[in-house]
């Protein structure tokens, strides 16, 4: 079995410590990877640094052509990508196929075609009529990128594709638990014609490879996705240098069911919001807030749907419940659930998975918890697991206060048949994405990111490309005018 080396200067690099990459589905060995060290990371940064001057001269349309070719290659291999993503992360094959890989292709295509990014635009200077300005958005240089283990393929695409479209070169560190589809993507980029050195992938531990990226003075921009705690550490490490830092961090997103909601639809959306990938998604709707008048009906509808959920082998297209990606994460979820029980919470409904899931894998029973108060850890902190914490409200005002009473502000869902009311409510939520009668759907055209401790800056959309650029303003004085005379006269009045 030939495993995965690090991808530096267009080639696999096998220098470093080999380790086994196992599937959380059943503990089986999938392949081997290499833990990158500081020297290898610095080499990758140097390669990206040296590749930049040539790459930034490629025209926007030639960069787009490489992305178009990448989509072709990617789509031909979509099933392989889905299998690898599921085996490595434990998410169900249905999710990998219809969401992650399907959306990945659409997002690469979007960036290959979008015209929202302008390399230059002309502006007028209202104060100086005899002049005009050109604002150029130019690449920054080397972008360092750090991605988490839960959605590795999409996260890699959201960082790499806009960064190279804008003319930057990249060194990306995936999570060492789930690096496989990122390596496949890097290889496919080369097949699509990306010059060697423009994209480099160094696998390894955060406090080694990630730290090196944060501290490097050759890296001009850093795009990090992970937990808020690690985000703070990354900021501290980057603070000895001057670089732009974009952070996509954790969340504790409310899913709010109004008294006038369509309960069947809301119940399906709430299940989707919390149980997709067993709750291991940053925007998971982990706080269910329901109007008192419909609480009982909603909970009984939810438990009916949970009854029908199918645990099984996640590689089977019929299975609904994903594995937990790492053993540490499983322990963390169980610890938080245990603490919630000791504080008085109850599992109103719990779907038992034991006996139906493969031996040797990591699984947690999906559950709906009641008896929750706002100050409990389970309703304040990210569990990153299949645990829905239920609270109730009596008025819109109360719902809004509860929803915004969080250190996080990543996303929220609103379920209501009154769209005007829902839109008004959405406008008062401190969250980067709000879904009305929907959840989890992410468009490449829309900026995505968090308020408060959920992040800084945005990914996707026009914003997600501009984040990877510097703006240069060229001031052109092309006409004689009185203001010019007057301003020069400020230091030269004796003429
Ligand atoms: P994590 O913070 O443990 O790790 C994220 C990445 O940072 C990994 O590649 C890790 O190796 C690296 N890292 C760890 N320590 C580091 C250090 N000191 N310096 C530099 N890099 C370091 O997060 P995770 O457990 O992999 O992922 C789950 C978290 O990611 C959750 O909190 C989730 O909400 C968040 N997330 C956010 C988004 C978003 O878009 N906002 C998307 C997905 C996941």
XYZ file of C-alpha atoms and ligand atoms in Angstrom:
539
model
C 0.000 0.000 0.000
C 1.508 3.318 -1.064
C 0.278 5.957 1.325
C 0.084 9.709 1.110
C 3.189 11.865 1.383
C 3.019 15.598 1.828
C 2.401 17.494 -1.383
C 5.207 19.948 -1.993
C 6.162 21.551 -5.301
C 3.772 19.288 -7.235
C 5.136 16.025 -5.824
C 4.549 13.608 -2.961
C 7.176 14.084 -0.286
C 7.649 11.110 2.028
C 10.149 12.666 4.423
C 8.932 12.490 8.017
C 7.151 10.159 10.362
C 4.698 7.723 8.785
C 1.445 7.021 10.637
C -1.690 4.992 10.027
C -4.930 6.684 9.055
C -7.899 4.710 10.344
C -11.569 4.890 9.536
C -13.849 5.934 12.411
C -16.498 3.708 10.839
C -14.909 0.435 12.008
C -11.335 1.245 13.040
C -9.864 -0.289 9.875
C -6.644 1.099 8.411
C -7.335 3.099 5.240
C -3.805 4.127 4.357
C -0.751 5.890 5.769
C 0.189 9.554 5.946
C 3.278 11.532 6.892
C 3.397 13.886 9.856
C 5.061 17.027 8.585
C 7.627 18.770 10.756
C 8.813 22.387 11.038
C 11.519 22.024 8.388
C 9.193 20.508 5.842
C 6.635 23.234 6.526
C 9.258 25.926 6.002
C 10.300 24.233 2.760
C 6.688 24.265 1.542
C 6.396 27.952 2.457
C 9.618 28.720 0.558
C 8.344 26.852 -2.488
C 5.044 28.778 -2.404
C 6.971 32.029 -1.909
C 9.166 31.340 -4.937
C 6.196 30.293 -7.084
C 4.285 33.507 -6.386
C 5.956 36.015 -8.755
C 5.234 33.817 -11.769
C 1.733 32.814 -10.685
C 0.560 36.358 -9.972
C 1.320 37.206 -13.615
C -1.114 34.562 -14.904
C -4.227 36.305 -16.200
C -7.502 35.851 -14.363
C -8.926 33.990 -17.348
C -6.020 31.533 -17.432
C -6.500 30.856 -13.726
C -10.193 30.295 -14.391
C -9.364 27.776 -17.138
C -7.386 25.670 -14.662
C -10.419 25.654 -12.342
C -12.697 24.637 -15.221
C -10.410 21.714 -15.970
C -10.319 20.816 -12.287
C -14.141 20.567 -12.191
C -14.033 18.130 -15.110
C -11.456 15.903 -13.422
C -13.205 16.181 -10.076
C -16.618 15.231 -11.449
C -15.206 12.180 -13.201
C -13.851 11.022 -9.859
C -16.787 12.142 -7.704
C -17.643 8.654 -6.481
C -14.043 7.995 -5.419
C -14.023 11.311 -3.561
C -17.295 10.450 -1.803
C -16.039 7.022 -0.705
C -12.762 8.435 0.584
C -14.460 11.325 2.419
C -16.909 8.946 4.097
C -14.301 6.384 5.083
C -12.002 9.051 6.492
C -14.564 11.211 8.346
C -17.277 8.637 9.117
C -20.018 10.699 7.509
C -22.690 8.748 5.673
C -22.192 7.937 1.999
C -25.485 9.701 1.265
C -24.136 12.896 2.791
C -20.745 12.655 1.054
C -22.377 11.950 -2.287
C -25.261 14.402 -2.276
C -23.834 17.174 -0.134
C -20.066 17.386 0.305
C -18.879 16.139 -3.084
C -21.814 17.492 -5.043
C -21.461 20.948 -3.466
C -17.667 20.803 -3.853
C -18.010 20.483 -7.647
C -20.584 23.274 -7.760
C -18.399 25.572 -5.689
C -15.288 25.047 -7.818
C -17.459 25.700 -10.878
C -18.860 28.873 -9.316
C -15.389 30.308 -8.759
C -14.289 29.280 -12.252
C -17.131 31.313 -13.731
C -18.010 34.116 -11.360
C -17.594 37.695 -12.466
C -18.138 39.166 -8.983
C -14.411 39.540 -8.477
C -12.950 42.555 -10.267
C -9.186 42.984 -10.411
C -9.602 46.713 -10.944
C -12.270 49.365 -10.949
C -12.343 53.075 -11.655
C -13.607 55.501 -9.021
C -14.219 59.234 -8.911
C -12.833 61.438 -6.156
C -15.715 63.793 -5.302
C -13.317 66.207 -3.544
C -10.941 66.411 -6.519
C -12.845 66.793 -9.797
C -9.682 67.008 -11.905
C -8.679 63.475 -11.023
C -9.864 59.895 -10.908
C -8.748 56.739 -9.111
C -8.081 53.134 -10.027
C -8.541 50.593 -7.250
C -6.678 47.385 -7.960
C -7.223 44.199 -5.959
C -3.957 42.359 -6.149
C -2.915 39.031 -4.609
C -1.232 39.083 -1.218
C 1.464 36.446 -1.768
C 1.558 33.190 0.175
C -1.651 32.239 1.994
C -1.410 29.812 4.907
C -4.544 27.726 5.392
C -5.526 25.455 8.273
C -8.591 23.240 8.028
C -10.512 21.076 10.558
C -11.380 17.375 10.476
C -15.131 17.562 10.040
C -15.626 18.788 6.449
C -12.122 18.481 5.011
C -12.864 18.515 1.295
C -15.173 21.527 1.261
C -13.024 23.497 3.697
C -9.970 22.920 1.509
C -11.891 24.101 -1.554
C -13.245 27.218 0.174
C -9.708 28.246 1.057
C -7.634 27.119 -1.927
C -9.918 28.013 -4.822
C -10.624 31.713 -4.051
C -7.011 32.236 -2.927
C -5.479 30.965 -6.158
C -8.193 32.572 -8.291
C -7.042 35.900 -6.829
C -3.431 35.043 -7.756
C -1.998 33.837 -4.436
C -0.014 30.702 -3.724
C -1.033 28.431 -0.842
C 0.317 26.158 1.874
C -2.536 24.221 3.465
C -2.459 22.110 6.594
C -5.375 19.685 6.806
C -6.255 17.916 10.030
C -4.000 14.860 10.354
C -7.141 12.807 11.122
C -8.808 13.499 7.770
C -6.300 14.685 5.134
C -7.112 12.236 2.317
C -9.473 14.114 0.001
C -7.313 17.249 0.374
C -4.315 15.327 -0.990
C -6.417 13.953 -3.852
C -7.559 17.478 -4.639
C -3.958 18.762 -4.691
C -2.964 16.000 -7.121
C -5.965 16.800 -9.325
C -5.034 20.482 -9.343
C -1.683 19.505 -10.865
C -3.454 17.359 -13.475
C -5.641 20.377 -14.268
C -2.521 22.418 -15.084
C -1.760 24.280 -11.856
C 1.978 25.061 -11.907
C 4.109 23.252 -9.324
C 4.519 25.129 -6.080
C 1.293 27.137 -6.302
C -0.500 24.705 -3.975
C 1.312 22.754 -1.265
C -0.260 20.550 1.408
C 1.604 19.735 4.611
C -0.142 17.320 6.921
C 0.612 17.238 10.618
C -0.178 18.416 14.080
C -1.513 21.876 14.742
C 1.066 22.872 17.312
C 3.828 21.922 14.834
C 2.771 22.649 11.238
C -0.041 25.082 12.108
C 2.192 27.028 14.462
C 4.878 27.324 11.787
C 2.312 28.758 9.342
C 1.013 31.247 11.907
C 4.504 32.438 12.806
C 5.948 32.616 9.292
C 6.911 36.073 8.088
C 6.682 34.879 4.464
C 2.942 34.224 4.814
C 0.806 37.323 4.186
C -2.624 35.907 4.942
C -3.838 33.085 7.165
C -7.188 31.394 6.770
C -8.094 29.230 9.750
C -11.136 27.052 10.383
C -11.438 25.267 13.683
C -12.514 25.731 17.270
C -12.624 29.101 18.991
C -10.042 27.908 21.523
C -7.525 26.983 18.802
C -8.399 30.196 16.937
C -7.203 32.210 19.944
C -3.955 30.223 20.022
C -3.440 30.791 16.287
C -4.007 34.537 16.785
C -1.431 34.584 19.571
C 1.092 32.780 17.363
C 0.431 35.106 14.425
C 0.647 38.235 16.571
C 4.439 38.438 16.298
C 4.018 39.047 12.571
C 1.855 41.360 10.510
C -0.552 39.250 8.505
C -4.227 39.200 7.751
C -6.069 36.498 9.670
C -9.474 35.123 8.664
C -11.111 32.867 11.223
C -14.075 30.540 10.869
C -14.721 29.247 14.361
C -17.235 27.383 16.478
C -20.918 27.960 17.048
C -23.906 27.212 19.229
C -26.604 28.006 16.758
C -30.262 28.415 17.695
C -33.006 26.818 15.628
C -36.137 28.788 16.508
C -39.653 27.437 16.003
C -42.367 30.108 16.102
C -45.943 29.361 17.134
C -47.083 29.662 13.492
C -44.517 27.212 12.048
C -45.417 24.264 9.847
C -44.527 21.670 12.485
C -43.930 18.716 10.144
C -41.546 20.776 8.021
C -39.862 22.343 11.053
C -39.326 18.933 12.670
C -37.624 17.612 9.524
C -35.466 20.740 9.309
C -34.488 20.489 12.974
C -33.451 16.851 12.543
C -31.410 17.832 9.492
C -29.988 20.827 11.395
C -28.625 18.785 14.298
C -28.158 15.188 13.139
C -26.429 15.720 9.774
C -22.882 14.338 10.247
C -23.939 13.483 13.823
C -23.866 17.166 14.753
C -20.202 17.601 13.809
C -20.794 20.745 11.788
C -19.886 24.207 12.981
C -23.313 25.629 12.160
C -25.306 22.664 13.558
C -28.605 23.857 15.032
C -27.821 22.559 18.491
C -30.135 24.837 20.476
C -33.794 24.162 19.720
C -35.903 27.073 20.936
C -39.614 26.439 20.576
C -42.719 28.510 21.298
C -44.494 27.027 24.296
C -47.787 26.646 22.367
C -46.264 24.118 19.908
C -43.598 22.484 22.055
C -45.401 19.234 22.803
C -46.527 18.750 19.233
C -43.033 19.439 17.931
C -41.341 17.086 20.385
C -43.711 14.249 19.608
C -43.220 14.791 15.848
C -39.452 14.831 16.374
C -39.469 11.617 18.384
C -41.548 9.974 15.622
C -38.910 10.942 13.081
C -36.084 9.811 15.342
C -37.760 6.438 15.662
C -37.424 6.035 11.909
C -33.713 7.022 11.736
C -31.612 4.117 10.463
C -28.356 3.395 12.225
C -25.998 1.100 10.289
C -22.763 1.126 8.393
C -22.291 4.742 7.178
C -20.919 3.373 3.883
C -24.343 1.890 3.194
C -26.529 4.281 1.176
C -29.512 3.523 3.458
C -27.806 4.621 6.693
C -28.838 7.923 8.319
C -26.398 8.192 11.237
C -22.733 9.164 10.796
C -19.856 7.945 12.940
C -17.997 10.327 15.244
C -14.755 11.227 13.467
C -12.279 10.821 16.314
C -12.124 8.937 19.586
C -11.301 12.186 21.422
C -14.424 13.795 20.023
C -16.560 10.835 21.123
C -15.143 11.174 24.642
C -15.774 14.911 24.642
C -19.425 14.446 23.628
C -19.978 11.759 26.247
C -18.383 13.956 28.906
C -20.642 16.911 28.098
C -23.749 14.715 27.989
C -22.819 13.157 31.354
C -22.352 16.608 32.879
C -25.738 17.767 31.524
C -27.446 14.738 33.107
C -25.769 15.469 36.428
C -27.099 19.050 36.214
C -30.684 17.824 35.761
C -31.113 17.506 31.986
C -33.054 14.506 30.624
C -32.765 12.625 27.343
C -36.346 13.019 26.181
C -35.618 10.748 23.263
C -32.517 8.698 22.566
C -31.919 6.606 19.465
C -29.906 3.550 20.448
C -27.298 2.663 17.860
C -25.360 -0.104 19.624
C -25.733 -3.438 17.871
C -26.654 -1.780 14.546
C -23.342 -0.030 13.827
C -19.999 -1.617 12.877
C -17.776 -2.910 15.691
C -14.574 -0.946 16.289
C -16.013 2.420 15.164
C -17.004 5.517 17.143
C -20.697 6.212 17.567
C -22.921 8.240 19.884
C -26.689 7.858 20.278
C -28.531 10.850 18.773
C -30.592 12.459 21.535
C -33.058 15.210 22.339
C -32.475 16.771 25.743
C -34.986 18.657 27.833
C -34.825 20.007 31.376
C -32.247 22.491 30.098
C -31.606 25.937 31.495
C -29.773 28.682 29.622
C -26.820 28.680 31.983
C -25.955 24.966 31.603
C -22.817 24.096 29.644
C -24.918 22.006 27.233
C -26.852 25.086 26.117
C -23.832 27.436 26.014
C -20.911 25.409 24.667
C -20.412 23.625 21.375
C -20.914 19.845 21.827
C -20.122 19.001 18.206
C -22.213 15.881 18.502
C -25.782 14.579 17.903
C -27.284 16.304 20.932
C -30.212 18.718 20.686
C -30.789 20.959 23.725
C -34.411 22.107 23.949
C -35.675 25.311 25.605
C -39.010 27.130 25.257
C -40.123 30.744 24.941
C -43.362 32.667 25.283
C -42.803 35.697 23.080
C -40.744 36.858 20.110
C -38.866 39.250 22.395
C -37.904 36.410 24.714
C -36.859 34.248 21.735
C -34.611 36.990 20.426
C -32.944 37.560 23.789
C -32.352 33.832 24.222
C -31.022 33.412 20.678
C -28.561 36.285 21.059
C -27.538 35.280 24.565
C -24.447 33.420 23.374
C -20.766 34.103 22.924
C -21.111 32.609 19.456
C -22.840 34.041 16.403
C -22.314 31.698 13.499
C -25.787 30.753 12.268
C -29.466 30.441 13.138
C -32.676 28.938 11.764
C -36.193 30.359 11.957
C -39.324 28.308 11.318
C -42.436 30.364 10.635
C -45.110 30.626 7.950
C -45.117 34.409 8.344
C -42.152 35.434 6.138
C -42.363 39.129 7.004
C -42.132 38.314 10.678
C -39.303 35.848 10.055
C -37.361 38.408 8.010
C -37.800 41.043 10.709
C -36.624 38.560 13.320
C -33.639 37.522 11.159
C -32.586 41.171 10.959
C -32.137 41.251 14.726
C -30.122 38.061 15.086
C -26.403 38.372 15.786
C -25.419 35.606 13.370
C -23.507 35.417 10.092
C -26.033 33.126 8.357
C -29.772 32.890 9.023
C -31.974 30.303 7.332
C -35.720 30.841 7.119
C -37.511 27.477 6.840
C -34.275 25.762 5.901
C -30.902 24.811 7.349
C -27.264 24.003 6.432
C -27.573 25.000 2.759
C -24.484 26.907 1.685
C -24.235 28.833 -1.562
C -20.848 29.690 -3.065
C -22.316 33.100 -3.928
C -23.029 33.979 -0.289
C -20.448 35.179 2.247
C -20.185 32.884 5.223
C -18.707 33.490 8.652
C -19.447 34.422 12.209
C -20.249 37.273 14.551
C -18.646 37.456 18.004
C -16.500 34.426 18.983
C -17.527 32.584 15.817
C -14.964 34.348 13.693
C -13.432 37.232 11.794
C -13.828 37.768 8.043
C -15.760 35.743 5.505
C -15.391 32.764 3.195
C -17.206 32.295 -0.127
C -18.990 34.922 -2.200
C -17.198 38.001 -3.512
C -16.076 38.724 0.075
C -14.310 35.347 0.224
C -12.143 36.273 -2.772
C -11.429 39.859 -1.709
C -10.248 38.582 1.698
C -7.197 37.198 -0.144
C -6.276 40.498 -1.815
C -4.618 43.788 -1.022
C -6.148 46.902 -2.534
C -3.945 49.436 -4.279
C -5.308 52.869 -5.061
C -3.737 54.718 -7.984
C -4.561 58.417 -7.892
C -4.432 59.958 -11.367
C -4.456 63.759 -11.720
C -5.116 64.096 -15.414
C -6.537 67.628 -15.717
C -5.436 71.071 -14.750
C -7.593 72.248 -11.902
C -7.816 74.889 -9.213
C -7.551 72.418 -6.372
C -4.207 71.188 -7.642
C -2.954 74.747 -7.775
C -4.305 75.430 -4.311
C -2.830 72.267 -2.731
C 0.646 72.760 -4.199
C 0.377 76.364 -3.059
C 0.138 75.207 0.562
C 3.910 74.769 0.652
C 4.910 76.910 -2.281
C 2.920 80.120 -1.961
C 5.767 82.470 -2.922
C 5.675 81.528 -6.616
P -9.365 22.354 16.032
O -9.454 23.783 16.431
O -8.946 21.350 17.021
O -8.373 22.168 14.798
C -8.540 22.872 13.592
C -7.235 22.821 12.831
O -6.277 23.578 13.557
C -6.653 21.413 12.679
O -6.025 21.301 11.425
C -5.619 21.374 13.797
O -4.589 20.454 13.547
C -5.110 22.798 13.785
N -4.486 23.261 15.028
C -4.624 22.767 16.269
N -3.837 23.448 17.134
C -3.210 24.409 16.410
C -2.269 25.442 16.721
N -1.827 25.621 17.946
N -1.848 26.238 15.724
C -2.312 26.084 14.460
N -3.181 25.122 14.106
C -3.637 24.302 15.066
O -10.786 22.031 15.398
P -11.322 20.643 14.899
O -11.612 19.862 16.133
O -10.439 20.098 13.843
O -12.686 21.083 14.190
C -13.841 21.310 14.867
C -14.026 22.793 15.148
O -13.980 23.533 13.931
C -15.362 23.095 15.767
O -15.216 24.031 16.796
C -16.147 23.697 14.611
O -17.190 24.540 15.016
C -15.089 24.412 13.866
N -15.496 24.615 12.473
C -15.867 25.873 12.064
C -16.312 26.075 10.768
C -16.739 27.442 10.295
O -16.839 27.647 9.091
N -16.995 28.391 11.182
C -16.355 25.001 9.885
C -15.967 23.739 10.322
C -15.535 23.562 11.629
